CSV table of C-alpha atoms in Angstrom, one decimal:
chain,number,residue,atom,x,y,z
A,1,MET,CA,-11.2,-14.7,3.3
A,2,ALA,CA,-14.5,-12.8,2.7
A,3,ILE,CA,-16.4,-11.4,5.6
A,4,ALA,CA,-19.8,-12.4,4.2
A,5,PRO,CA,-21.1,-15.1,1.9
A,6,PRO,CA,-22.3,-14.2,-1.6
A,7,ASP,CA,-25.6,-12.4,-1.8
A,8,ASN,CA,-27.7,-15.5,-2.4
A,9,GLY,CA,-26.0,-17.5,0.3
A,10,THR,CA,-24.2,-19.9,-2.2
A,11,PRO,CA,-21.3,-19.3,-4.6
A,12,PRO,CA,-22.4,-18.6,-8.2
A,13,ASP,CA,-22.0,-21.4,-10.7
A,14,PRO,CA,-18.6,-20.7,-12.4
A,15,ALA,CA,-19.6,-22.7,-15.5
A,16,GLN,CA,-22.4,-20.4,-16.4
A,17,PRO,CA,-21.3,-16.8,-16.6
A,18,ARG,CA,-24.3,-14.5,-17.2
A,19,THR,CA,-22.9,-12.0,-19.6
A,20,GLY,CA,-19.9,-11.1,-21.7
A,21,PHE,CA,-18.9,-8.7,-19.0
A,22,ASP,CA,-19.1,-11.5,-16.4
A,23,ARG,CA,-17.1,-13.7,-18.6
A,24,PHE,CA,-14.4,-11.2,-19.3
A,25,PHE,CA,-13.9,-10.3,-15.6
A,26,GLU,CA,-14.6,-13.9,-14.4
A,27,ILE,CA,-17.0,-12.6,-11.8
A,28,SER,CA,-19.0,-15.8,-11.4
A,29,ALA,CA,-15.9,-18.0,-12.0
A,30,ARG,CA,-14.3,-16.4,-8.9
A,31,GLY,CA,-17.4,-16.8,-6.8
A,32,SER,CA,-18.3,-13.1,-6.7
A,33,THR,CA,-21.2,-10.9,-7.6
A,34,MET,CA,-21.6,-7.3,-8.9
A,35,SER,CA,-22.8,-6.1,-5.5
A,36,ARG,CA,-19.8,-7.5,-3.8
A,37,GLU,CA,-17.4,-6.0,-6.4
A,38,VAL,CA,-19.1,-2.6,-6.0
A,39,ARG,CA,-18.9,-2.8,-2.2
A,40,GLY,CA,-15.3,-3.8,-2.4
A,41,GLY,CA,-14.4,-1.0,-4.7
A,42,LEU,CA,-16.0,1.5,-2.4
A,43,ALA,CA,-14.2,0.1,0.7
A,44,THR,CA,-10.9,0.2,-1.1
A,45,PHE,CA,-11.4,3.8,-2.2
A,46,PHE,CA,-12.4,5.0,1.3
A,47,THR,CA,-9.3,3.4,2.8
A,48,MET,CA,-7.0,4.9,0.1
A,49,ALA,CA,-8.7,8.4,-0.5
A,50,TYR,CA,-6.2,9.9,2.0
A,51,ILE,CA,-3.5,9.7,-0.6
A,52,VAL,CA,-5.1,12.5,-2.6
A,53,VAL,CA,-4.4,14.8,0.4
A,54,LEU,CA,-1.3,13.2,1.8
A,55,ASN,CA,0.8,12.9,-1.3
A,56,PRO,CA,0.5,16.6,-2.2
A,57,LEU,CA,1.5,17.5,1.4
A,58,ILE,CA,4.6,15.3,1.3
A,59,LEU,CA,5.8,16.4,-2.2
A,60,GLY,CA,4.5,20.0,-1.9
A,61,GLY,CA,6.4,20.5,1.4
A,62,ALA,CA,9.8,19.8,-0.1
A,63,VAL,CA,12.1,21.9,-2.4
A,64,ASP,CA,14.3,20.8,-5.2
A,65,GLY,CA,18.0,21.7,-5.8
A,66,ASP,CA,16.9,25.0,-7.2
A,67,GLY,CA,14.7,25.8,-4.2
A,68,LYS,CA,11.5,25.4,-6.1
A,69,LYS,CA,8.2,23.8,-4.8
A,70,LEU,CA,5.4,21.9,-6.6
A,71,SER,CA,1.9,23.3,-6.5
A,72,ILE,CA,-0.2,21.5,-4.0
A,73,PRO,CA,-3.5,21.8,-5.9
A,74,ALA,CA,-1.8,20.5,-9.1
A,75,LEU,CA,-0.3,17.6,-7.1
A,76,ALA,CA,-3.7,16.7,-5.7
A,77,ALA,CA,-5.3,16.7,-9.2
A,78,ALA,CA,-2.5,14.7,-10.8
A,79,THR,CA,-2.4,12.2,-7.8
A,80,ALA,CA,-6.1,11.5,-8.3
A,81,LEU,CA,-5.9,11.3,-12.1
A,82,VAL,CA,-3.0,8.8,-12.2
A,83,ALA,CA,-4.4,6.7,-9.3
A,84,GLY,CA,-7.8,6.5,-11.1
A,85,LEU,CA,-6.4,5.6,-14.6
A,86,MET,CA,-3.8,3.1,-13.3
A,87,THR,CA,-6.3,1.4,-10.9
A,88,MET,CA,-8.8,1.0,-13.8
A,89,LEU,CA,-6.0,-0.3,-16.1
A,90,MET,CA,-5.2,-2.9,-13.4
A,91,GLY,CA,-8.9,-3.8,-13.4
A,92,VAL,CA,-9.1,-4.3,-17.2
A,93,VAL,CA,-5.6,-5.8,-17.8
A,94,GLY,CA,-4.7,-7.5,-14.6
A,95,ARG,CA,-8.4,-8.2,-13.6
A,96,PHE,CA,-7.2,-8.3,-10.0
A,97,PRO,CA,-8.8,-6.3,-7.1
A,98,MET,CA,-5.6,-4.3,-6.4
A,99,ALA,CA,-5.7,-0.5,-6.6
A,100,LEU,CA,-2.7,1.7,-7.3
A,101,ALA,CA,-1.7,5.2,-6.2
A,102,ALA,CA,1.4,7.3,-5.4
A,103,GLY,CA,3.5,5.1,-3.1
A,104,LEU,CA,4.1,6.3,0.5
A,105,GLY,CA,7.7,6.0,1.4
A,106,VAL,CA,8.8,6.3,-2.2
A,107,ASN,CA,7.3,9.8,-2.4
A,108,ALA,CA,9.2,10.7,0.7
A,109,LEU,CA,12.4,9.4,-0.8
A,110,VAL,CA,11.7,11.5,-4.0
A,111,ALA,CA,10.8,14.6,-2.0
A,112,TYR,CA,13.6,14.6,0.7
A,113,GLU,CA,16.5,12.7,-0.8
A,114,ILE,CA,16.3,12.8,-4.6
A,115,ALA,CA,14.8,16.2,-5.4
A,116,PRO,CA,17.2,18.2,-3.3
A,117,GLU,CA,20.1,16.8,-5.5
A,118,MET,CA,18.5,18.0,-8.7
A,119,THR,CA,15.4,19.6,-10.2
A,120,TRP,CA,11.9,18.2,-9.7
A,121,ALA,CA,11.8,17.3,-13.4
A,122,ASP,CA,15.1,15.4,-13.1
A,123,ALA,CA,13.8,13.6,-10.0
A,124,MET,CA,10.6,12.5,-11.7
A,125,GLY,CA,12.7,11.5,-14.7
A,126,LEU,CA,14.5,8.9,-12.5
A,127,VAL,CA,11.1,7.6,-11.4
A,128,VAL,CA,10.2,7.1,-15.1
A,129,ILE,CA,13.5,5.3,-15.7
A,130,GLU,CA,12.8,3.0,-12.8
A,131,GLY,CA,9.3,2.2,-14.1
A,132,VAL,CA,10.7,1.4,-17.6
A,133,ILE,CA,13.3,-0.9,-16.1
A,134,ILE,CA,10.7,-2.8,-14.1
A,135,ALA,CA,8.5,-3.1,-17.2
A,136,VAL,CA,11.4,-4.6,-19.1
A,137,LEU,CA,12.0,-7.1,-16.3
A,138,VAL,CA,8.3,-8.1,-16.5
A,139,LEU,CA,8.3,-8.5,-20.3
A,140,THR,CA,11.4,-10.7,-20.2
A,141,GLY,CA,9.7,-12.9,-17.5
A,142,LEU,CA,12.4,-12.2,-14.9
A,143,ARG,CA,10.1,-10.4,-12.4
A,144,THR,CA,7.6,-13.3,-12.6
A,145,ALA,CA,10.3,-15.9,-12.3
A,146,VAL,CA,11.7,-14.2,-9.2
A,147,PHE,CA,8.2,-14.1,-7.6
A,148,ARG,CA,7.8,-17.8,-8.2
A,149,SER,CA,11.2,-18.6,-6.8
A,150,VAL,CA,10.1,-17.5,-3.3
A,151,PRO,CA,9.0,-20.5,-1.2
A,152,THR,CA,5.2,-20.8,-0.6
A,153,GLN,CA,5.4,-20.5,3.2
A,154,LEU,CA,7.6,-17.5,2.9
A,155,LYS,CA,5.0,-15.9,0.7
A,156,THR,CA,2.4,-16.7,3.4
A,157,ALA,CA,4.7,-15.0,5.9
A,158,ILE,CA,4.8,-11.9,3.6
A,159,GLY,CA,1.0,-11.7,3.7
A,160,VAL,CA,0.9,-12.1,7.5
A,161,GLY,CA,3.6,-9.4,7.9
A,162,ILE,CA,1.7,-7.0,5.7
A,163,GLY,CA,-1.3,-7.7,7.9
A,164,LEU,CA,0.6,-6.5,11.0
A,165,PHE,CA,2.0,-3.6,9.0
A,166,LEU,CA,-1.5,-2.5,8.1
A,167,THR,CA,-2.5,-2.8,11.7
A,168,ILE,CA,0.3,-0.6,13.0
A,169,ILE,CA,-0.4,1.9,10.2
A,170,GLY,CA,-4.1,2.1,11.2
A,171,LEU,CA,-3.3,2.4,14.9
A,172,VAL,CA,-0.7,5.2,14.3
A,173,ASP,CA,-2.7,7.1,11.7
A,174,ALA,CA,-5.7,7.1,14.2
A,175,GLY,CA,-3.4,8.4,17.0
A,176,PHE,CA,-4.2,5.4,19.1
A,177,VAL,CA,-0.5,4.5,19.2
A,178,ARG,CA,2.0,7.4,19.4
A,179,ARG,CA,5.7,8.0,19.7
A,180,LEU,CA,6.5,9.1,23.3
A,181,PRO,CA,7.8,12.6,23.6
A,182,ASP,CA,10.9,11.3,25.4
A,183,ALA,CA,11.4,8.2,23.3
A,184,ALA,CA,15.1,8.8,22.9
A,185,ASN,CA,15.5,8.6,26.7
A,186,THR,CA,13.4,5.6,27.4
A,187,THR,CA,13.2,1.9,26.5
A,188,VAL,CA,9.5,2.3,25.6
A,189,PRO,CA,9.4,4.1,22.2
A,190,VAL,CA,5.6,4.2,21.8
A,191,GLY,CA,2.5,4.3,24.0
A,192,LEU,CA,-1.3,4.4,24.1
A,193,GLY,CA,-2.8,7.7,23.0
A,194,ILE,CA,-1.7,10.7,25.0
A,195,ASN,CA,0.2,9.9,28.1
A,196,GLY,CA,-1.2,6.4,28.1
A,197,LYS,CA,-4.8,7.5,28.0
A,198,ILE,CA,-7.7,8.0,25.5
A,199,VAL,CA,-8.3,11.7,26.1
A,200,SER,CA,-9.4,13.0,22.8
A,201,TRP,CA,-12.6,12.9,20.8
A,202,PRO,CA,-10.9,11.6,17.6
A,203,MET,CA,-9.4,8.6,19.5
A,204,LEU,CA,-12.9,7.9,21.0
A,205,VAL,CA,-14.4,7.9,17.5
A,206,PHE,CA,-11.7,5.4,16.4
A,207,VAL,CA,-12.4,3.1,19.3
A,208,VAL,CA,-16.2,3.2,18.8
A,209,GLY,CA,-15.8,2.8,15.1
A,210,LEU,CA,-13.5,-0.2,15.5
A,211,LEU,CA,-15.8,-1.9,18.0
A,212,VAL,CA,-18.8,-1.4,15.7
A,213,THR,CA,-16.9,-2.8,12.7
A,214,LEU,CA,-15.7,-5.8,14.7
A,215,VAL,CA,-19.2,-6.5,15.9
A,216,LEU,CA,-20.4,-6.4,12.3
A,217,VAL,CA,-17.6,-8.7,11.2
A,218,VAL,CA,-18.4,-11.2,13.9
A,219,ARG,CA,-22.1,-11.1,12.9
A,220,ARG,CA,-21.2,-11.7,9.2
A,221,VAL,CA,-22.9,-8.5,8.1
A,222,ARG,CA,-22.4,-7.8,4.4
A,223,GLY,CA,-20.4,-4.6,3.9
A,224,ALA,CA,-19.2,-4.6,7.5
A,225,ILE,CA,-15.9,-2.7,6.8
A,226,LEU,CA,-17.6,-0.2,4.5
A,227,ILE,CA,-20.4,0.3,7.0
A,228,GLY,CA,-17.8,0.8,9.7
A,229,ILE,CA,-16.0,3.5,7.8
A,230,LEU,CA,-19.2,5.4,6.9
A,231,ALA,CA,-20.6,5.1,10.4
A,232,SER,CA,-17.3,6.3,11.9
A,233,THR,CA,-17.3,9.3,9.5
A,234,VAL,CA,-20.8,10.3,10.4
A,235,LEU,CA,-20.0,10.0,14.1
A,236,ALA,CA,-16.8,12.1,13.5
A,237,ILE,CA,-18.8,14.8,11.7
A,238,ILE,CA,-21.3,15.0,14.6
A,239,VAL,CA,-18.5,15.2,17.2
A,240,GLU,CA,-16.7,17.9,15.2
A,241,ALA,CA,-19.9,19.9,14.9
A,242,VAL,CA,-20.5,19.7,18.7
A,243,ALA,CA,-17.0,19.8,20.2
A,244,ASN,CA,-15.1,21.8,17.5
A,245,VAL,CA,-12.0,19.7,17.8
A,246,GLY,CA,-10.1,21.1,14.9
A,247,PRO,CA,-7.0,19.7,13.0
A,248,SER,CA,-3.9,18.1,14.5
A,249,PHE,CA,-1.9,21.2,13.5
A,250,VAL,CA,-3.2,24.7,14.1
A,251,ASP,CA,-1.1,27.6,12.6
A,252,GLY,CA,1.9,25.2,12.4
A,253,LYS,CA,1.6,24.1,16.0
A,254,PRO,CA,0.7,20.6,17.0
A,255,ASN,CA,-2.7,19.9,18.5
A,256,PRO,CA,-2.5,16.4,19.9
A,257,LYS,CA,-6.2,16.1,20.4
A,258,GLY,CA,-7.1,17.2,16.9
A,259,TRP,CA,-8.2,15.1,13.8
A,260,SER,CA,-5.5,13.5,11.7
A,261,LEU,CA,-5.2,14.5,8.1
A,262,ASN,CA,-8.8,15.7,7.6
A,263,VAL,CA,-11.3,17.6,9.7
A,264,PRO,CA,-14.7,15.8,9.3
A,265,GLU,CA,-16.8,18.7,8.2
A,266,LEU,CA,-19.4,19.0,5.4
A,267,PRO,CA,-17.6,21.1,2.7
A,268,LYS,CA,-18.9,24.4,1.6
A,269,GLN,CA,-17.8,23.8,-2.0
A,270,VAL,CA,-18.4,20.4,-3.6
A,271,VAL,CA,-17.0,20.8,-7.2
A,272,ASP,CA,-13.7,22.3,-8.2
A,273,VAL,CA,-11.8,22.4,-11.6
A,274,PRO,CA,-8.6,20.2,-11.5
A,275,ASP,CA,-5.2,21.7,-12.2
A,276,LEU,CA,-3.3,19.3,-14.5
A,277,SER,CA,-0.3,21.6,-15.2
A,278,LEU,CA,2.3,19.1,-13.8
A,279,LEU,CA,1.6,16.4,-16.4
A,280,GLY,CA,4.6,15.7,-18.5
A,281,ASN,CA,7.0,17.7,-16.3
A,282,PHE,CA,9.9,15.3,-16.2
A,283,ASN,CA,13.4,14.9,-17.7
A,284,VAL,CA,15.2,11.6,-18.0
A,285,LEU,CA,18.7,12.9,-18.8
A,286,ASP,CA,19.7,16.0,-16.9
A,287,SER,CA,20.0,14.4,-13.5
A,288,TRP,CA,23.0,12.3,-14.7
A,289,SER,CA,25.0,15.4,-15.7
A,290,ARG,CA,24.1,17.4,-12.7
A,291,ALA,CA,24.5,14.9,-9.8
A,292,GLY,CA,27.0,12.6,-11.4
A,293,TRP,CA,26.5,8.9,-12.1
A,294,LEU,CA,26.5,7.5,-8.6
A,295,VAL,CA,23.7,9.5,-7.0
A,296,PRO,CA,21.1,8.8,-9.8
A,297,LEU,CA,22.2,5.2,-10.0
A,298,MET,CA,21.8,4.5,-6.3
A,299,PHE,CA,18.4,6.3,-6.3
A,300,VAL,CA,17.2,4.3,-9.2
A,301,PHE,CA,18.4,1.1,-7.5
A,302,THR,CA,16.6,2.0,-4.3
A,303,LEU,CA,13.4,2.8,-6.1
A,304,LEU,CA,13.7,-0.4,-8.1
A,305,ILE,CA,14.1,-2.7,-5.1
A,306,THR,CA,11.3,-1.0,-3.2
A,307,ASP,CA,8.8,-1.1,-6.0
A,308,PHE,CA,9.9,-4.6,-7.2
A,309,PHE,CA,9.3,-6.4,-3.9
A,310,ASP,CA,6.6,-4.2,-2.3
A,311,THR,CA,4.3,-5.1,-5.1
A,312,MET,CA,5.1,-8.8,-5.0
A,313,GLY,CA,4.3,-8.8,-1.3
A,314,THR,CA,1.1,-6.8,-1.7
A,315,MET,CA,0.0,-9.1,-4.6
A,316,VAL,CA,0.5,-12.2,-2.4
A,317,ALA,CA,-1.3,-10.7,0.6
A,318,ILE,CA,-4.3,-9.6,-1.4
A,319,GLY,CA,-4.5,-13.0,-3.2
A,320,GLN,CA,-4.1,-14.8,0.1
A,321,GLU,CA,-6.9,-12.7,1.6
A,322,GLY,CA,-9.3,-13.5,-1.3
A,323,ASP,CA,-8.2,-17.2,-1.5
A,324,MET,CA,-7.1,-16.5,-5.1
A,325,LEU,CA,-3.6,-18.1,-5.0
A,326,ASP,CA,-2.7,-21.3,-6.7
A,327,GLU,CA,-0.7,-24.1,-5.2
A,328,ARG,CA,2.6,-22.2,-5.7
A,329,GLY,CA,1.2,-19.1,-4.0
A,330,THR,CA,0.7,-17.2,-7.3
A,331,PRO,CA,-2.4,-15.1,-8.1
A,332,PRO,CA,-4.1,-15.4,-11.6
A,333,ARG,CA,-2.6,-13.2,-14.4
A,334,ALA,CA,0.5,-12.5,-12.3
A,335,LYS,CA,2.5,-11.2,-15.4
A,336,GLU,CA,-0.3,-8.8,-16.4
A,337,ILE,CA,-0.6,-7.6,-12.8
A,338,LEU,CA,3.2,-6.9,-12.5
A,339,LEU,CA,3.2,-5.2,-15.9
A,340,VAL,CA,0.5,-2.7,-15.0
A,341,ASP,CA,2.3,-2.0,-11.8
A,342,SER,CA,5.4,-1.2,-13.7
A,343,ILE,CA,3.6,1.1,-16.1
A,344,ALA,CA,2.1,2.8,-13.1
A,345,ALA,CA,5.5,3.5,-11.7
A,346,ALA,CA,6.5,5.3,-14.9
A,347,ALA,CA,3.2,7.1,-15.2
A,348,GLY,CA,3.6,8.5,-11.7
A,349,GLY,CA,6.9,10.0,-12.6
A,350,ALA,CA,5.5,11.4,-15.9
A,351,ALA,CA,2.8,13.2,-13.9
A,352,SER,CA,5.1,14.5,-11.2
A,353,VAL,CA,3.4,12.6,-8.4
A,354,SER,CA,6.1,10.0,-7.7
A,355,SER,CA,6.0,6.3,-8.5
A,356,ASN,CA,2.5,4.8,-8.4
A,357,THR,CA,2.4,1.3,-6.9
A,358,SER,CA,0.0,-1.3,-5.6
A,359,TYR,CA,-1.8,-0.5,-2.3
A,360,ILE,CA,-2.2,-3.0,0.4
A,361,GLU,CA,-5.3,-1.1,1.5
A,362,SER,CA,-7.0,-2.9,-1.4
A,363,ALA,CA,-7.3,-5.8,1.1
A,364,ALA,CA,-10.2,-3.9,2.6
A,365,GLY,CA,-12.1,-4.3,-0.6
A,366,VAL,CA,-11.2,-7.9,-0.9
A,367,ALA,CA,-12.4,-8.4,2.7
A,368,GLU,CA,-15.7,-7.0,1.5
A,369,GLY,CA,-15.9,-9.6,-1.2
A,370,ALA,CA,-14.1,-8.1,-4.2
A,371,ARG,CA,-12.4,-10.8,-6.4
A,372,THR,CA,-12.1,-9.2,-9.8
A,373,GLY,CA,-11.1,-6.1,-11.7
A,374,VAL,CA,-14.6,-4.8,-11.5
A,375,ALA,CA,-13.9,-3.5,-8.0
A,376,ASN,CA,-11.0,-1.5,-9.6
A,377,LEU,CA,-13.3,0.1,-12.0
A,378,VAL,CA,-15.4,1.4,-9.1
A,379,THR,CA,-12.3,2.6,-7.1
A,380,GLY,CA,-10.7,4.1,-10.2
A,381,ALA,CA,-13.9,6.0,-11.2
A,382,LEU,CA,-14.1,7.5,-7.7
A,383,PHE,CA,-10.5,8.6,-7.9
A,384,LEU,CA,-11.2,10.4,-11.2
A,385,LEU,CA,-14.3,12.0,-9.6
A,386,ALA,CA,-12.0,13.1,-6.7
A,387,MET,CA,-10.3,15.4,-9.2
A,388,PHE,CA,-13.5,17.4,-9.4
A,389,LEU,CA,-14.9,16.6,-6.0
A,390,ALA,CA,-11.8,17.3,-4.0
A,391,PRO,CA,-13.7,18.9,-1.1
A,392,LEU,CA,-15.7,15.6,-0.6
A,393,SER,CA,-12.6,13.4,-0.7
A,394,VAL,CA,-11.2,15.2,2.4
A,395,VAL,CA,-14.2,14.6,4.7
A,396,VAL,CA,-13.1,11.2,6.0
A,397,PRO,CA,-10.5,11.5,8.8
A,398,PHE,CA,-7.8,8.9,9.5
A,399,GLU,CA,-9.7,8.0,12.7
A,400,ALA,CA,-12.6,6.7,10.6
A,401,ALA,CA,-10.7,5.1,7.7
A,402,SER,CA,-8.1,3.4,10.0
A,403,THR,CA,-10.7,1.1,11.5
A,404,ALA,CA,-10.7,-0.9,8.3
A,405,LEU,CA,-6.9,-1.3,8.3
A,406,VAL,CA,-7.0,-2.9,11.8
A,407,VAL,CA,-9.8,-5.3,10.9
A,408,VAL,CA,-8.1,-6.3,7.6
A,409,GLY,CA,-4.8,-6.8,9.6
A,410,PHE,CA,-6.6,-9.3,11.7
A,411,LEU,CA,-8.1,-11.2,8.7
A,412,MET,CA,-4.6,-11.4,7.1
A,413,MET,CA,-3.0,-12.5,10.3
A,414,THR,CA,-5.1,-15.7,10.3
A,415,ALA,CA,-3.0,-17.3,7.6
A,416,VAL,CA,-0.1,-17.6,10.1
A,417,ARG,CA,-1.5,-21.0,11.1
A,418,THR,CA,-0.4,-22.5,7.7
A,419,ILE,CA,3.3,-21.9,8.4
A,420,ASP,CA,5.2,-24.9,9.9
A,421,TRP,CA,6.6,-23.4,13.0
A,422,THR,CA,8.4,-26.7,13.9
A,423,ASP,CA,10.6,-26.4,10.8
A,424,TYR,CA,13.2,-23.7,11.9
A,425,GLU,CA,14.6,-23.5,8.4
A,426,ILE,CA,11.4,-21.8,7.2
A,427,ALA,CA,10.0,-20.7,10.6
A,428,ILE,CA,12.9,-18.3,11.3
A,429,PRO,CA,12.8,-16.5,7.9
A,430,ALA,CA,9.0,-16.4,8.2
A,431,PHE,CA,9.3,-14.8,11.7
A,432,LEU,CA,11.8,-12.2,10.5
A,433,THR,CA,9.6,-11.4,7.5
A,434,ILE,CA,6.6,-10.9,9.7
A,435,THR,CA,8.3,-8.8,12.4
A,436,PHE,CA,10.5,-6.7,10.2
A,437,MET,CA,7.6,-5.2,8.2
A,438,PRO,CA,5.7,-3.5,11.1
A,439,PHE,CA,8.8,-2.8,13.2
A,440,THR,CA,10.8,-1.1,10.3
A,441,TYR,CA,7.7,0.3,8.6
A,442,SER,CA,8.7,-1.3,5.3
A,443,ILE,CA,7.4,-4.3,3.2
A,444,SER,CA,10.7,-4.5,1.3
A,445,ASN,CA,12.8,-4.7,4.6
A,446,GLY,CA,10.7,-7.7,5.7
A,447,ILE,CA,11.0,-9.5,2.4
A,448,GLY,CA,14.7,-8.8,2.4
A,449,ALA,CA,15.2,-10.2,5.9
A,450,GLY,CA,13.2,-13.3,5.1
A,451,VAL,CA,15.0,-14.1,1.8
A,452,ILE,CA,18.5,-13.5,3.2
A,453,SER,CA,18.0,-15.5,6.3
A,454,TYR,CA,16.3,-18.3,4.3
A,455,VAL,CA,19.3,-18.6,2.0
A,456,VAL,CA,21.8,-18.4,4.8
A,457,LEU,CA,20.0,-21.1,6.9
A,458,LYS,CA,19.6,-23.5,4.0
A,459,LEU,CA,23.3,-23.1,3.2
A,460,ALA,CA,24.3,-23.7,6.8
A,461,LYS,CA,22.3,-26.9,6.8
A,462,GLY,CA,24.0,-28.1,3.6
A,463,LYS,CA,20.7,-27.9,1.6
A,464,ALA,CA,21.8,-25.7,-1.3
A,465,GLN,CA,19.7,-27.8,-3.6
A,466,ASP,CA,16.6,-26.5,-1.9
A,467,ILE,CA,17.3,-22.9,-2.9
A,468,HIS,CA,16.0,-21.7,-6.2
A,469,PRO,CA,18.9,-20.3,-8.3
A,470,LEU,CA,17.2,-16.9,-8.6
A,471,LEU,CA,17.0,-16.6,-4.8
A,472,TYR,CA,20.8,-16.2,-4.7
A,473,GLY,CA,20.6,-13.2,-6.9
A,474,VAL,CA,17.6,-11.8,-4.9
A,475,ALA,CA,19.5,-12.2,-1.6
A,476,ALA,CA,22.6,-10.5,-3.0
A,477,LEU,CA,20.5,-7.6,-4.2
A,478,PHE,CA,18.9,-7.2,-0.8
A,479,VAL,CA,22.4,-7.3,0.8
A,480,LEU,CA,23.3,-4.4,-1.5
A,481,TYR,CA,20.0,-2.7,-0.6
A,482,PHE,CA,20.6,-2.9,3.1
A,483,LEU,CA,24.3,-1.8,2.7
A,484,ARG,CA,23.6,1.0,0.2
A,485,GLY,CA,24.6,3.7,2.9
A,486,PRO,CA,28.1,2.4,3.5
A,487,ILE,CA,28.6,1.7,-0.2
A,488,GLU,CA,27.7,5.3,-1.1
A,489,SER,CA,30.1,6.6,1.6
A,490,VAL,CA,33.0,4.4,0.3
A,491,VAL,CA,32.5,5.1,-3.4
A,492,GLN,CA,32.0,8.9,-3.1
């Protein structure tokens, strides 16, 4: 679903591409224009730019088994480099408006569970192994076959669940929804703002920015989401200049009324030379001799399941948002999309920035009208510039960028109407898929709950013939995924 119609008010004629560039990327064939692709690429970058700052903070704040840390400036440069290159590769090979960068959740797994058991080079080597395995699964056709084995309505539920997941991410990142200080002693784990009130300037900026963006969306203004992000950022810069709010942490102590992630100030320095010293700092063999066979095997399996199904869900959600899915719920060039994603996983490990994966924030660009890989060229180029323009990439606070995630969450939620809620055999798995994603903060958990419950309910109704044979294997893998903790404790 696009927010605004094409620039001339009618879809371009797909039978008459204007140039070879247009023909290669299918810009006219997909009903898009260059201006919409550029807008979409910009919107995607602004909703994802935080990863250049956040990934180094997560990886750089952990130590490996030898007590060593990774350089934060080097992590920032490598994060931007790999994100830029892999996003552009997706644009050229996959020709799909889905950007890639270091995966959140996966990077935390690498930093706080894998690295402490070995060296950083060993941990990143496991990420490379996982990426190679997924690439092999794509080349053999298995990953695509698994994707197509998922029922269409369950794929729709995946998109809806990711929409709610995006919404909760946006609300939490903006500080609008927060964990209560005494959450362990109450039945209410989260609440509005600080003590149920909007009492900080950053939260007010988020609310104003969200309302402005929603008004623009309702009025069908072209570039509504991008305008909302930029307007919110300008407002945030003005507020910071006047109120001197400061960051959410000052000298290691929390400042609940501060800005999340970035303080919106005009930087004193614009250009900086990137530090690429971490490129190639990985080892694929030593982890097995140091930590034994079980620990690396379970880590690779966990990484594999997370990357495998997160990307499938993201791909469906973005294709659904842009009305780019076929009758089976499959986007164009699905095999190429999955192959690039697999390469990105290995590339992230090879650059010491953790597995790179597809970002659901790309839906912000699709909501702006992006339908092709051209948007990725824009987003990727901005990531590459971010290596040199790091000071500018940290101007936008979460409170400004998160407005886009909430609006996109609404747009993706609208597909819920296509699910047959009177058929419990699909409605219950769809419900579990939708609810598990935001409530467990994981796309993979939602897909796993949906697949397992779908198989169980179909078998309970005596309809085994309705289940694609591959889904049995997928359900079994998810059972192992959910039970990996007890399995590890028994085997060790």
